[in-house]
Amino acid sequence: MKTDKGTVFERLSPPPRLLMGPGPITAYPRVLQAMSHQLIGQYDPAMTEYMNQTMALYRQIFKTDNSATLLVDGTARAGIEAVLVSLIEPGDTVLVPIFGRFGHLLAEIAERAGAHVVSFEVEWGTVVPDSMIENAIIQHRPKLLALVQGDTSTTMLQPLENIGEICQKHGVLFYSDATASIVGNEFETDAWQLDAVSVGLQKCLGGPSGSAPVTLSEQAVAHIRARKHIEAGIRVDSHEFGQASRIRSNYFDLGMILDYWGEERLNHHTEATSMLFAARECAQLNLEEGLDAVIARHRRAGQAMASGLTAMGLALFGDQNHKMHNVVGVVIPPNVNGEAIRSAMLQQFNIEIGTSFGPLHGKIWRIGTMGYNARLDTVLSTLLALEALLLQAGVPIKSGAAYQCALATYNEGA
Amino acid sequence: MKTDKGTVFERLSPPPRLLMGPGPITAYPRVLQAMSHQLIGQYDPAMTEYMNQTMALYRQIFKTDNSATLLVDGTARAGIEAVLVSLIEPGDTVLVPIFGRFGHLLAEIAERAGAHVVSFEVEWGTVVPDSMIENAIIQHRPKLLALVQGDTSTTMLQPLENIGEICQKHGVLFYSDATASIVGNEFETDAWQLDAVSVGLQKCLGGPSGSAPVTLSEQAVAHIRARKHIEAGIRVDSHEFGQASRIRSNYFDLGMILDYWGEERLNHHTEATSMLFAARECAQLNLEEGLDAVIARHRRAGQAMASGLTAMGLALFGDQNHKMHNVVGVVIPPNVNGEAIRSAMLQQFNIEIGTSFGPLHGKIWRIGTMGYNARLDTVLSTLLALEALLLQAGVPIKSGAAYQCALATYNEGA
């Protein structure tokens, strides 16, 4: 609409999609409602209490006692960069085992933070053996190991349970990005001896992108505190600075963010209150359901989806023993235009499934069953729609098999 | 509430505050409603259309034809850092005139980006004369001038209208942070020859913190394009890289963010959809009202507030000829505990007013009339509450004068 005051558009009215891709996914309605609450000031006692509650909730999500558990105001990628730029001093060696696109991302962010990055890559669709990681640690003596837990580009879930011990043995800090996997799969910060973890809301946690929960061990905090710095303009004489090099980013300086979330409440950014409300609600509702129940629900929905796709005669991508519960890669059948099917899913059924990146681009679809959408009805509707479109495209499929197998698998998983 | 599943808290229920501080402020209800819409996928045609609309809307807010107008997913400070880290190569000289806390912030962020920062500071409560800026440019030959328009720490509004021409004459890039001032005061990106501008939603735009609209001139884009880089994992052979040094941040690499918002739609972060909905709605409703009308409303509410405070016998802080319309500094009367009054405002009246930073800490309150709260009723209620508390504290005030003067001033401003 063009008026004399300028061009404005129609009222916001997003189409009612069912988001069955690798994320973002359909948010829990309660999380959306949480964001519609009116704002409060950033030092309001009610606000600081909500910040403290959010810390307590994410300690449970991360399964940690780490005091330093907070939100970075940005997407999951902001959490990654905050951890890496805060822990890495220029010249530090960082080891990044790569099994998909997000390993490349960790390597790239570490490089930009000034690290000497050592990386190696395994075939997409597999995970990295513990021994390869230990050997690389012995060979390169990194300060930090950066390892994705769940890489949505391949759907693989990297086993982490033995890596922390290896890192401890060799004096290496251990960081994992668990954005794609958290609460859809087992994750144990303290039991697995992680020093830093970052995630986002837009996968199994069931919220919108835009807030990145992060947790840091005491050892990680000590590294960051050694680089302590306080801005001119809010600095007072009693503030002491660290001896190590200043963190290269102000926005991602986790030391300053800790001072903001901590008792001193030292001003940093203006907290993104609506996103904090969303993050808090995501944690609340997952903890109300219970983490074990949430993971079980993701396992059950994921197994039902995989069995339905297999029954349809489609091949699944990658090592199925190391797949995340919450997303599956499906090989696009020969002579089928993958993008045309995706587009028809969206146009005819309002269902979104995912394409893929890099070497897998055009070769697989990625179908997620995450958060609010880890349900029977979403699995069945997605399978029926895909079946109808593949039949239409001339792919020989036994009609009805997907529905029957998915339903049976779902019921077995009860 | 402690259950066998963990500790969860009461349902979210923020108190009904009236936010009359320097920001964040009470959001327009329409903006909060916009955030409660269900999510859509990041490459959904509906989503990319909303992204394009958001670009078109912010071109009008910024008064620019810049194609490169987009959102950075983070708070206002994220927008500042994205501009500075993308434009500054390590070793570049950056000139930062300082007239309050946020000038220090620009200097600090530029330093961390590797700049050789030249700064000078004028007394808080004043603004920087054009001639001082030109002289410093001649002396130091910076690549970039970084200058805050409205610094909430002092309430001052730096005149920018002649600075662009000075920068052009000397071949200097011109960046301004207009977070605190945009749509509350005149701002002209193209007419004032700015190369980069960043803002946030949480002041006069009337939304929550967490999204940072940014605009870049063609010249600024050329500097960024010379540093072009594409991540491994999504890179293809036809992608060309720039010759200049790679930007030090991945998250804040405006070149990659431009590729994400541009026609290639090259994957970067997962767009913070709910914050995009909020940012779009902020721009929509301000443009529907009309920017001239919005600025006039801020002027009128701000004048009414200032006249009421003066009538109460309180002194205003700083050069009133260079004050932002949307916030005023009030000298705390002698023998009054400023924090006790602020606390009572909040506890008894649910009204938040602001404290201050650095050299002004404990000396002034800051009272805002911004966005949704730039209204008569908010001004009058705030004045009456403050008057009651100051009378209670024994400050000799002529009761009723503030109300009468504020109302008269408001009516004159019609």
PDB file of C-alpha atoms in Angstrom, chain A residues 1 3 5-17 19 23-29 32-46 49-50 52-54 56-57 60 73-78 81 101-102 104-105 108-109 111-113 124 202-203 207-210 229-235 246-253 256 267-275 277-278 280-281 283-284 287-291 293 342 346-347 352 357-359 372, chain B residues 1 3 5-17 19 23-29 32-46 49-50 52-54 56-57 60 73-78 81 101-102 104-105 108-109 111-113 124 202-203 207-210 229-235 246-253 256 267-275 277-278 280-281 283-284 287-291 293 342 346-347 352 357-359 372:
ATOM      1  CA  MET A   1       0.000   0.000   0.000  1.00  0.00           C
ATOM      2  CA  THR A   3       0.345   6.378   0.847  1.00  0.00           C
ATOM      3  CA  LYS A   5       3.565   8.830   4.037  1.00  0.00           C
ATOM      4  CA  GLY A   6       5.343   5.985   2.261  1.00  0.00           C
ATOM      5  CA  THR A   7       4.903   2.359   1.275  1.00  0.00           C
ATOM      6  CA  VAL A   8       3.560  -0.015   3.862  1.00  0.00           C
ATOM      7  CA  PHE A   9       2.471  -3.605   3.478  1.00  0.00           C
ATOM      8  CA  GLU A  10      -0.400  -5.862   4.416  1.00  0.00           C
ATOM      9  CA  ARG A  11      -0.804  -6.943   7.990  1.00  0.00           C
ATOM     10  CA  LEU A  12       1.548  -9.741   9.004  1.00  0.00           C
ATOM     11  CA  SER A  13      -0.095 -13.056   8.217  1.00  0.00           C
ATOM     12  CA  PRO A  14       2.361 -15.920   7.805  1.00  0.00           C
ATOM     13  CA  PRO A  15       0.968 -19.078   6.140  1.00  0.00           C
ATOM     14  CA  PRO A  16       0.143 -22.010   8.480  1.00  0.00           C
ATOM     15  CA  ARG A  17       3.151 -24.172   7.694  1.00  0.00           C
ATOM     16  CA  LEU A  19       7.817 -27.181   9.622  1.00  0.00           C
ATOM     17  CA  GLY A  23      14.942 -26.422  11.734  1.00  0.00           C
ATOM     18  CA  PRO A  24      13.654 -23.896  12.395  1.00  0.00           C
ATOM     19  CA  ILE A  25      10.538 -25.821  13.296  1.00  0.00           C
ATOM     20  CA  THR A  26       7.014 -24.903  14.362  1.00  0.00           C
ATOM     21  CA  ALA A  27       7.329 -23.382  17.833  1.00  0.00           C
ATOM     22  CA  TYR A  28       5.349 -24.472  20.853  1.00  0.00           C
ATOM     23  CA  PRO A  29       2.349 -22.109  21.096  1.00  0.00           C
ATOM     24  CA  LEU A  32       4.967 -17.677  21.127  1.00  0.00           C
ATOM     25  CA  GLN A  33       2.564 -16.526  23.819  1.00  0.00           C
ATOM     26  CA  ALA A  34       5.480 -15.857  26.163  1.00  0.00           C
ATOM     27  CA  MET A  35       6.917 -13.428  23.631  1.00  0.00           C
ATOM     28  CA  SER A  36       3.715 -11.416  23.522  1.00  0.00           C
ATOM     29  CA  HIS A  37       4.142 -10.293  27.137  1.00  0.00           C
ATOM     30  CA  GLN A  38       4.833  -6.607  27.657  1.00  0.00           C
ATOM     31  CA  LEU A  39       8.455  -5.595  28.343  1.00  0.00           C
ATOM     32  CA  ILE A  40      10.044  -4.727  31.660  1.00  0.00           C
ATOM     33  CA  GLY A  41      13.249  -2.802  32.320  1.00  0.00           C
ATOM     34  CA  GLN A  42      16.606  -4.531  32.156  1.00  0.00           C
ATOM     35  CA  TYR A  43      17.397  -3.993  35.856  1.00  0.00           C
ATOM     36  CA  ASP A  44      13.854  -4.375  37.118  1.00  0.00           C
ATOM     37  CA  PRO A  45      13.898  -6.818  40.055  1.00  0.00           C
ATOM     38  CA  ALA A  46      11.341  -8.863  38.110  1.00  0.00           C
ATOM     39  CA  GLU A  49      14.703 -12.666  38.764  1.00  0.00           C
ATOM     40  CA  TYR A  50      13.672 -13.955  35.317  1.00  0.00           C
ATOM     41  CA  ASN A  52      18.244 -15.965  37.374  1.00  0.00           C
ATOM     42  CA  GLN A  53      15.398 -18.399  36.712  1.00  0.00           C
ATOM     43  CA  THR A  54      16.546 -18.775  33.116  1.00  0.00           C
ATOM     44  CA  ALA A  56      18.589 -22.256  36.722  1.00  0.00           C
ATOM     45  CA  LEU A  57      16.397 -23.740  33.991  1.00  0.00           C
ATOM     46  CA  GLN A  60      18.909 -28.473  34.063  1.00  0.00           C
ATOM     47  CA  ASP A  73      21.523 -12.491  22.427  1.00  0.00           C
ATOM     48  CA  GLY A  74      21.693 -13.781  18.885  1.00  0.00           C
ATOM     49  CA  THR A  75      21.123 -16.967  16.946  1.00  0.00           C
ATOM     50  CA  ALA A  76      22.810 -20.302  17.700  1.00  0.00           C
ATOM     51  CA  ARG A  77      25.758 -19.145  15.591  1.00  0.00           C
ATOM     52  CA  ALA A  78      26.191 -16.187  17.955  1.00  0.00           C
ATOM     53  CA  GLU A  81      31.197 -17.351  18.145  1.00  0.00           C
ATOM     54  CA  ARG A 101      28.767 -28.533   7.398  1.00  0.00           C
ATOM     55  CA  PHE A 102      28.730 -27.286  10.958  1.00  0.00           C
ATOM     56  CA  HIS A 104      33.371 -26.398   8.816  1.00  0.00           C
ATOM     57  CA  LEU A 105      31.542 -23.555  10.516  1.00  0.00           C
ATOM     58  CA  GLU A 108      35.859 -20.998  10.151  1.00  0.00           C
ATOM     59  CA  ILE A 109      34.735 -19.111  13.262  1.00  0.00           C
ATOM     60  CA  GLU A 111      40.058 -19.135  12.265  1.00  0.00           C
ATOM     61  CA  ARG A 112      38.481 -15.711  12.264  1.00  0.00           C
ATOM     62  CA  ALA A 113      39.072 -15.540  16.026  1.00  0.00           C
ATOM     63  CA  TRP A 124      29.598 -37.148   5.495  1.00  0.00           C
ATOM     64  CA  GLN A 202      14.990 -23.392  17.033  1.00  0.00           C
ATOM     65  CA  LYS A 203      15.421 -27.154  17.015  1.00  0.00           C
ATOM     66  CA  GLY A 207      11.300 -21.902  20.058  1.00  0.00           C
ATOM     67  CA  PRO A 208      12.333 -19.286  17.528  1.00  0.00           C
ATOM     68  CA  SER A 209      15.910 -18.628  16.482  1.00  0.00           C
ATOM     69  CA  GLY A 210      17.440 -15.610  18.200  1.00  0.00           C
ATOM     70  CA  HIS A 229      38.034  -6.062  30.552  1.00  0.00           C
ATOM     71  CA  ILE A 230      35.462  -3.419  31.407  1.00  0.00           C
ATOM     72  CA  GLU A 231      34.332  -0.677  29.072  1.00  0.00           C
ATOM     73  CA  ALA A 232      35.358   2.893  29.545  1.00  0.00           C
ATOM     74  CA  GLY A 233      32.185   4.806  30.343  1.00  0.00           C
ATOM     75  CA  ILE A 234      31.064   2.320  33.002  1.00  0.00           C
ATOM     76  CA  ARG A 235      34.464   1.417  34.489  1.00  0.00           C
ATOM     77  CA  ARG A 246      41.622  -8.705  25.458  1.00  0.00           C
ATOM     78  CA  ILE A 247      38.796 -10.635  23.768  1.00  0.00           C
ATOM     79  CA  ARG A 248      38.482  -9.510  20.148  1.00  0.00           C
ATOM     80  CA  SER A 249      34.763  -8.880  20.338  1.00  0.00           C
ATOM     81  CA  ASN A 250      32.820  -6.653  22.693  1.00  0.00           C
ATOM     82  CA  TYR A 251      29.408  -8.137  21.927  1.00  0.00           C
ATOM     83  CA  PHE A 252      30.669 -11.690  22.384  1.00  0.00           C
ATOM     84  CA  ASP A 253      32.926 -11.030  25.405  1.00  0.00           C
ATOM     85  CA  MET A 256      31.376  -8.961  30.255  1.00  0.00           C
ATOM     86  CA  ASN A 267      25.714  -2.969  31.924  1.00  0.00           C
ATOM     87  CA  HIS A 268      26.550  -4.626  28.621  1.00  0.00           C
ATOM     88  CA  HIS A 269      23.927  -4.989  25.892  1.00  0.00           C
ATOM     89  CA  THR A 270      20.242  -4.303  26.562  1.00  0.00           C
ATOM     90  CA  GLU A 271      18.876  -7.776  27.154  1.00  0.00           C
ATOM     91  CA  ALA A 272      16.556  -9.007  24.398  1.00  0.00           C
ATOM     92  CA  THR A 273      13.667  -9.415  26.805  1.00  0.00           C
ATOM     93  CA  SER A 274      11.179 -11.068  24.454  1.00  0.00           C
ATOM     94  CA  MET A 275      13.763 -13.642  23.390  1.00  0.00           C
ATOM     95  CA  PHE A 277      10.908 -14.854  27.713  1.00  0.00           C
ATOM     96  CA  ALA A 278      10.941 -17.332  24.816  1.00  0.00           C
ATOM     97  CA  ARG A 280      12.720 -19.340  29.550  1.00  0.00           C
ATOM     98  CA  GLU A 281       9.444 -20.805  28.296  1.00  0.00           C
ATOM     99  CA  ALA A 283      13.186 -24.615  29.095  1.00  0.00           C
ATOM    100  CA  GLN A 284      10.138 -24.559  31.351  1.00  0.00           C
ATOM    101  CA  LEU A 287      11.403 -29.574  32.042  1.00  0.00           C
ATOM    102  CA  GLU A 288       7.716 -29.831  32.882  1.00  0.00           C
ATOM    103  CA  GLU A 289       7.418 -32.710  30.404  1.00  0.00           C
ATOM    104  CA  GLY A 290      10.698 -34.110  31.764  1.00  0.00           C
ATOM    105  CA  LEU A 291      13.891 -34.437  29.740  1.00  0.00           C
ATOM    106  CA  ALA A 293      10.165 -38.074  28.283  1.00  0.00           C
ATOM    107  CA  ARG A 342       9.745 -29.940  -1.809  1.00  0.00           C
ATOM    108  CA  LEU A 346       4.871 -26.618   0.625  1.00  0.00           C
ATOM    109  CA  GLN A 347       2.347 -25.387  -1.944  1.00  0.00           C
ATOM    110  CA  GLU A 352       8.133 -27.872   4.741  1.00  0.00           C
ATOM    111  CA  PHE A 357      24.164 -28.346   1.676  1.00  0.00           C
ATOM    112  CA  GLY A 358      27.514 -28.877   0.019  1.00  0.00           C
ATOM    113  CA  PRO A 359      28.251 -32.407  -1.252  1.00  0.00           C
ATOM    114  CA  TYR A 372       6.418 -29.427  19.177  1.00  0.00           C
TER     115      TYR A 372
ATOM    116  CA  MET B   1       8.188 -25.616  42.014  1.00  0.00           C
ATOM    117  CA  THR B   3       9.189 -31.888  40.952  1.00  0.00           C
ATOM    118  CA  LYS B   5      11.674 -33.918  36.931  1.00  0.00           C
ATOM    119  CA  GLY B   6      13.474 -30.800  38.173  1.00  0.00           C
ATOM    120  CA  THR B   7      12.814 -27.269  39.340  1.00  0.00           C
ATOM    121  CA  VAL B   8      10.430 -25.168  37.315  1.00  0.00           C
ATOM    122  CA  PHE B   9       8.988 -21.763  38.076  1.00  0.00           C
ATOM    123  CA  GLU B  10       5.674 -19.959  38.055  1.00  0.00           C
ATOM    124  CA  ARG B  11       4.094 -19.027  34.780  1.00  0.00           C
ATOM    125  CA  LEU B  12       5.615 -15.935  33.189  1.00  0.00           C
ATOM    126  CA  SER B  13       3.794 -12.876  34.494  1.00  0.00           C
ATOM    127  CA  PRO B  14       5.821  -9.679  34.232  1.00  0.00           C
ATOM    128  CA  PRO B  15       4.529  -6.733  36.298  1.00  0.00           C
ATOM    129  CA  PRO B  16       2.659  -4.006  34.363  1.00  0.00           C
ATOM    130  CA  ARG B  17       5.417  -1.421  34.279  1.00  0.00           C
ATOM    131  CA  LEU B  19       8.831   2.218  31.150  1.00  0.00           C
ATOM    132  CA  GLY B  23      15.047   2.488  27.038  1.00  0.00           C
ATOM    133  CA  PRO B  24      14.018  -0.240  26.742  1.00  0.00           C
ATOM    134  CA  ILE B  25      10.523   1.203  26.817  1.00  0.00           C
ATOM    135  CA  THR B  26       7.024  -0.251  26.803  1.00  0.00           C
ATOM    136  CA  ALA B  27       6.538  -1.790  23.355  1.00  0.00           C
ATOM    137  CA  TYR B  28       3.624  -1.058  21.061  1.00  0.00           C
ATOM    138  CA  PRO B  29       1.070  -3.850  21.656  1.00  0.00           C
ATOM    139  CA  LEU B  32       4.177  -7.845  20.777  1.00  0.00           C
ATOM    140  CA  GLN B  33       1.281  -9.394  18.858  1.00  0.00           C
ATOM    141  CA  ALA B  34       3.459  -9.681  15.757  1.00  0.00           C
ATOM    142  CA  MET B  35       5.917 -11.822  17.710  1.00  0.00           C
ATOM    143  CA  SER B  36       3.213 -14.273  18.694  1.00  0.00           C
ATOM    144  CA  HIS B  37       2.732 -15.397  15.078  1.00  0.00           C
ATOM    145  CA  GLN B  38       3.769 -18.961  14.317  1.00  0.00           C
ATOM    146  CA  LEU B  39       7.136 -19.461  12.588  1.00  0.00           C
ATOM    147  CA  ILE B  40       7.812 -20.157   8.934  1.00  0.00           C
ATOM    148  CA  GLY B  41      10.921 -21.607   7.320  1.00  0.00           C
ATOM    149  CA  GLN B  42      13.891 -19.388   6.557  1.00  0.00           C
ATOM    150  CA  TYR B  43      13.656 -19.893   2.763  1.00  0.00           C
ATOM    151  CA  ASP B  44       9.890 -20.071   2.596  1.00  0.00           C
ATOM    152  CA  PRO B  45       8.719 -17.705  -0.160  1.00  0.00           C
ATOM    153  CA  ALA B  46       6.557 -16.021   2.470  1.00  0.00           C
ATOM    154  CA  GLU B  49       8.999 -11.780   0.959  1.00  0.00           C
ATOM    155  CA  TYR B  50       8.826 -10.562   4.577  1.00  0.00           C
ATOM    156  CA  ASN B  52      12.270  -7.958   1.338  1.00  0.00           C
ATOM    157  CA  GLN B  53       9.416  -5.955   2.838  1.00  0.00           C
ATOM    158  CA  THR B  54      11.481  -5.337   5.963  1.00  0.00           C
ATOM    159  CA  ALA B  56      11.874  -1.681   1.996  1.00  0.00           C
ATOM    160  CA  LEU B  57      10.372  -0.469   5.265  1.00  0.00           C
ATOM    161  CA  GLN B  60      12.041   4.578   4.585  1.00  0.00           C
ATOM    162  CA  ASP B  73      20.210 -10.585  14.605  1.00  0.00           C
ATOM    163  CA  GLY B  74      21.214  -9.202  17.963  1.00  0.00           C
ATOM    164  CA  THR B  75      20.778  -6.105  20.071  1.00  0.00           C
ATOM    165  CA  ALA B  76      21.671  -2.572  18.937  1.00  0.00           C
ATOM    166  CA  ARG B  77      25.234  -3.235  20.055  1.00  0.00           C
ATOM    167  CA  ALA B  78      25.389  -6.156  17.616  1.00  0.00           C
ATOM    168  CA  GLU B  81      29.892  -4.267  16.009  1.00  0.00           C
ATOM    169  CA  ARG B 101      29.068   6.651  27.226  1.00  0.00           C
ATOM    170  CA  PHE B 102      28.198   5.366  23.798  1.00  0.00           C
ATOM    171  CA  HIS B 104      33.337   5.193  24.486  1.00  0.00           C
ATOM    172  CA  LEU B 105      31.522   2.085  23.328  1.00  0.00           C
ATOM    173  CA  GLU B 108      36.089   0.188  22.365  1.00  0.00           C
ATOM    174  CA  ILE B 109      34.413  -1.898  19.685  1.00  0.00           C
ATOM    175  CA  GLU B 111      39.727  -1.078  19.089  1.00  0.00           C
ATOM    176  CA  ARG B 112      38.728  -4.698  19.475  1.00  0.00           C
ATOM    177  CA  ALA B 113      38.220  -4.863  15.701  1.00  0.00           C
ATOM    178  CA  TRP B 124      29.185  15.351  29.004  1.00  0.00           C
ATOM    179  CA  GLN B 202      13.998  -0.658  21.908  1.00  0.00           C
ATOM    180  CA  LYS B 203      13.869   3.138  21.887  1.00  0.00           C
ATOM    181  CA  GLY B 207       9.862  -2.719  20.045  1.00  0.00           C
ATOM    182  CA  PRO B 208      11.950  -5.106  22.115  1.00  0.00           C
ATOM    183  CA  SER B 209      15.734  -5.211  22.070  1.00  0.00           C
ATOM    184  CA  GLY B 210      17.127  -8.012  19.909  1.00  0.00           C
ATOM    185  CA  HIS B 229      34.415 -14.703   1.896  1.00  0.00           C
ATOM    186  CA  ILE B 230      32.108 -17.718   1.750  1.00  0.00           C
ATOM    187  CA  GLU B 231      32.119 -20.552   4.249  1.00  0.00           C
ATOM    188  CA  ALA B 232      33.463 -23.946   3.415  1.00  0.00           C
ATOM    189  CA  GLY B 233      30.501 -26.319   3.518  1.00  0.00           C
ATOM    190  CA  ILE B 234      28.307 -24.086   1.350  1.00  0.00           C
ATOM    191  CA  ARG B 235      30.961 -22.728  -1.034  1.00  0.00           C
ATOM    192  CA  ARG B 246      38.889 -11.458   5.770  1.00  0.00           C
ATOM    193  CA  ILE B 247      36.445  -9.935   8.258  1.00  0.00           C
ATOM    194  CA  ARG B 248      37.356 -11.015  11.790  1.00  0.00           C
ATOM    195  CA  SER B 249      33.867 -12.181  12.682  1.00  0.00           C
ATOM    196  CA  ASN B 250      31.664 -14.711  10.950  1.00  0.00           C
ATOM    197  CA  TYR B 251      28.443 -13.718  12.703  1.00  0.00           C
ATOM    198  CA  PHE B 252      28.980 -10.032  11.977  1.00  0.00           C
ATOM    199  CA  ASP B 253      30.339 -10.428   8.429  1.00  0.00           C
ATOM    200  CA  MET B 256      27.774 -12.806   4.180  1.00  0.00           C
ATOM    201  CA  ASN B 267      22.821 -19.602   4.085  1.00  0.00           C
ATOM    202  CA  HIS B 268      24.327 -17.775   7.045  1.00  0.00           C
ATOM    203  CA  HIS B 269      22.579 -17.730  10.424  1.00  0.00           C
ATOM    204  CA  THR B 270      19.002 -18.961  10.845  1.00  0.00           C
ATOM    205  CA  GLU B 271      17.042 -15.743  10.747  1.00  0.00           C
ATOM    206  CA  ALA B 272      15.471 -14.799  14.085  1.00  0.00           C
ATOM    207  CA  THR B 273      11.965 -14.880  12.637  1.00  0.00           C
ATOM    208  CA  SER B 274      10.057 -13.566  15.640  1.00  0.00           C
ATOM    209  CA  MET B 275      12.425 -10.610  15.961  1.00  0.00           C
ATOM    210  CA  PHE B 277       8.296  -9.921  12.681  1.00  0.00           C
ATOM    211  CA  ALA B 278       8.810  -7.394  15.501  1.00  0.00           C
ATOM    212  CA  ARG B 280       8.815  -5.254  10.486  1.00  0.00           C
ATOM    213  CA  GLU B 281       5.870  -4.253  12.676  1.00  0.00           C
ATOM    214  CA  ALA B 283       8.616   0.051  10.919  1.00  0.00           C
ATOM    215  CA  GLN B 284       5.078  -0.501   9.638  1.00  0.00           C
ATOM    216  CA  LEU B 287       5.352   4.631   8.714  1.00  0.00           C
ATOM    217  CA  GLU B 288       1.590   4.329   8.974  1.00  0.00           C
ATOM    218  CA  GLU B 289       1.606   7.182  11.493  1.00  0.00           C
ATOM    219  CA  GLY B 290       4.100   9.025   9.273  1.00  0.00           C
ATOM    220  CA  LEU B 291       7.668   9.862  10.307  1.00  0.00           C
ATOM    221  CA  ALA B 293       4.038  12.929  12.855  1.00  0.00           C
ATOM    222  CA  ARG B 342      13.573   5.446  41.592  1.00  0.00           C
ATOM    223  CA  LEU B 346       8.733   1.409  40.609  1.00  0.00           C
ATOM    224  CA  GLN B 347       7.276  -0.128  43.766  1.00  0.00           C
ATOM    225  CA  GLU B 352      10.427   3.040  35.750  1.00  0.00           C
ATOM    226  CA  PHE B 357      26.417   5.925  34.032  1.00  0.00           C
ATOM    227  CA  GLY B 358      30.001   6.967  34.670  1.00  0.00           C
ATOM    228  CA  PRO B 359      30.539  10.589  35.738  1.00  0.00           C
ATOM    229  CA  TYR B 372       4.408   4.044  22.464  1.00  0.00           C
TER     230      TYR B 372
END
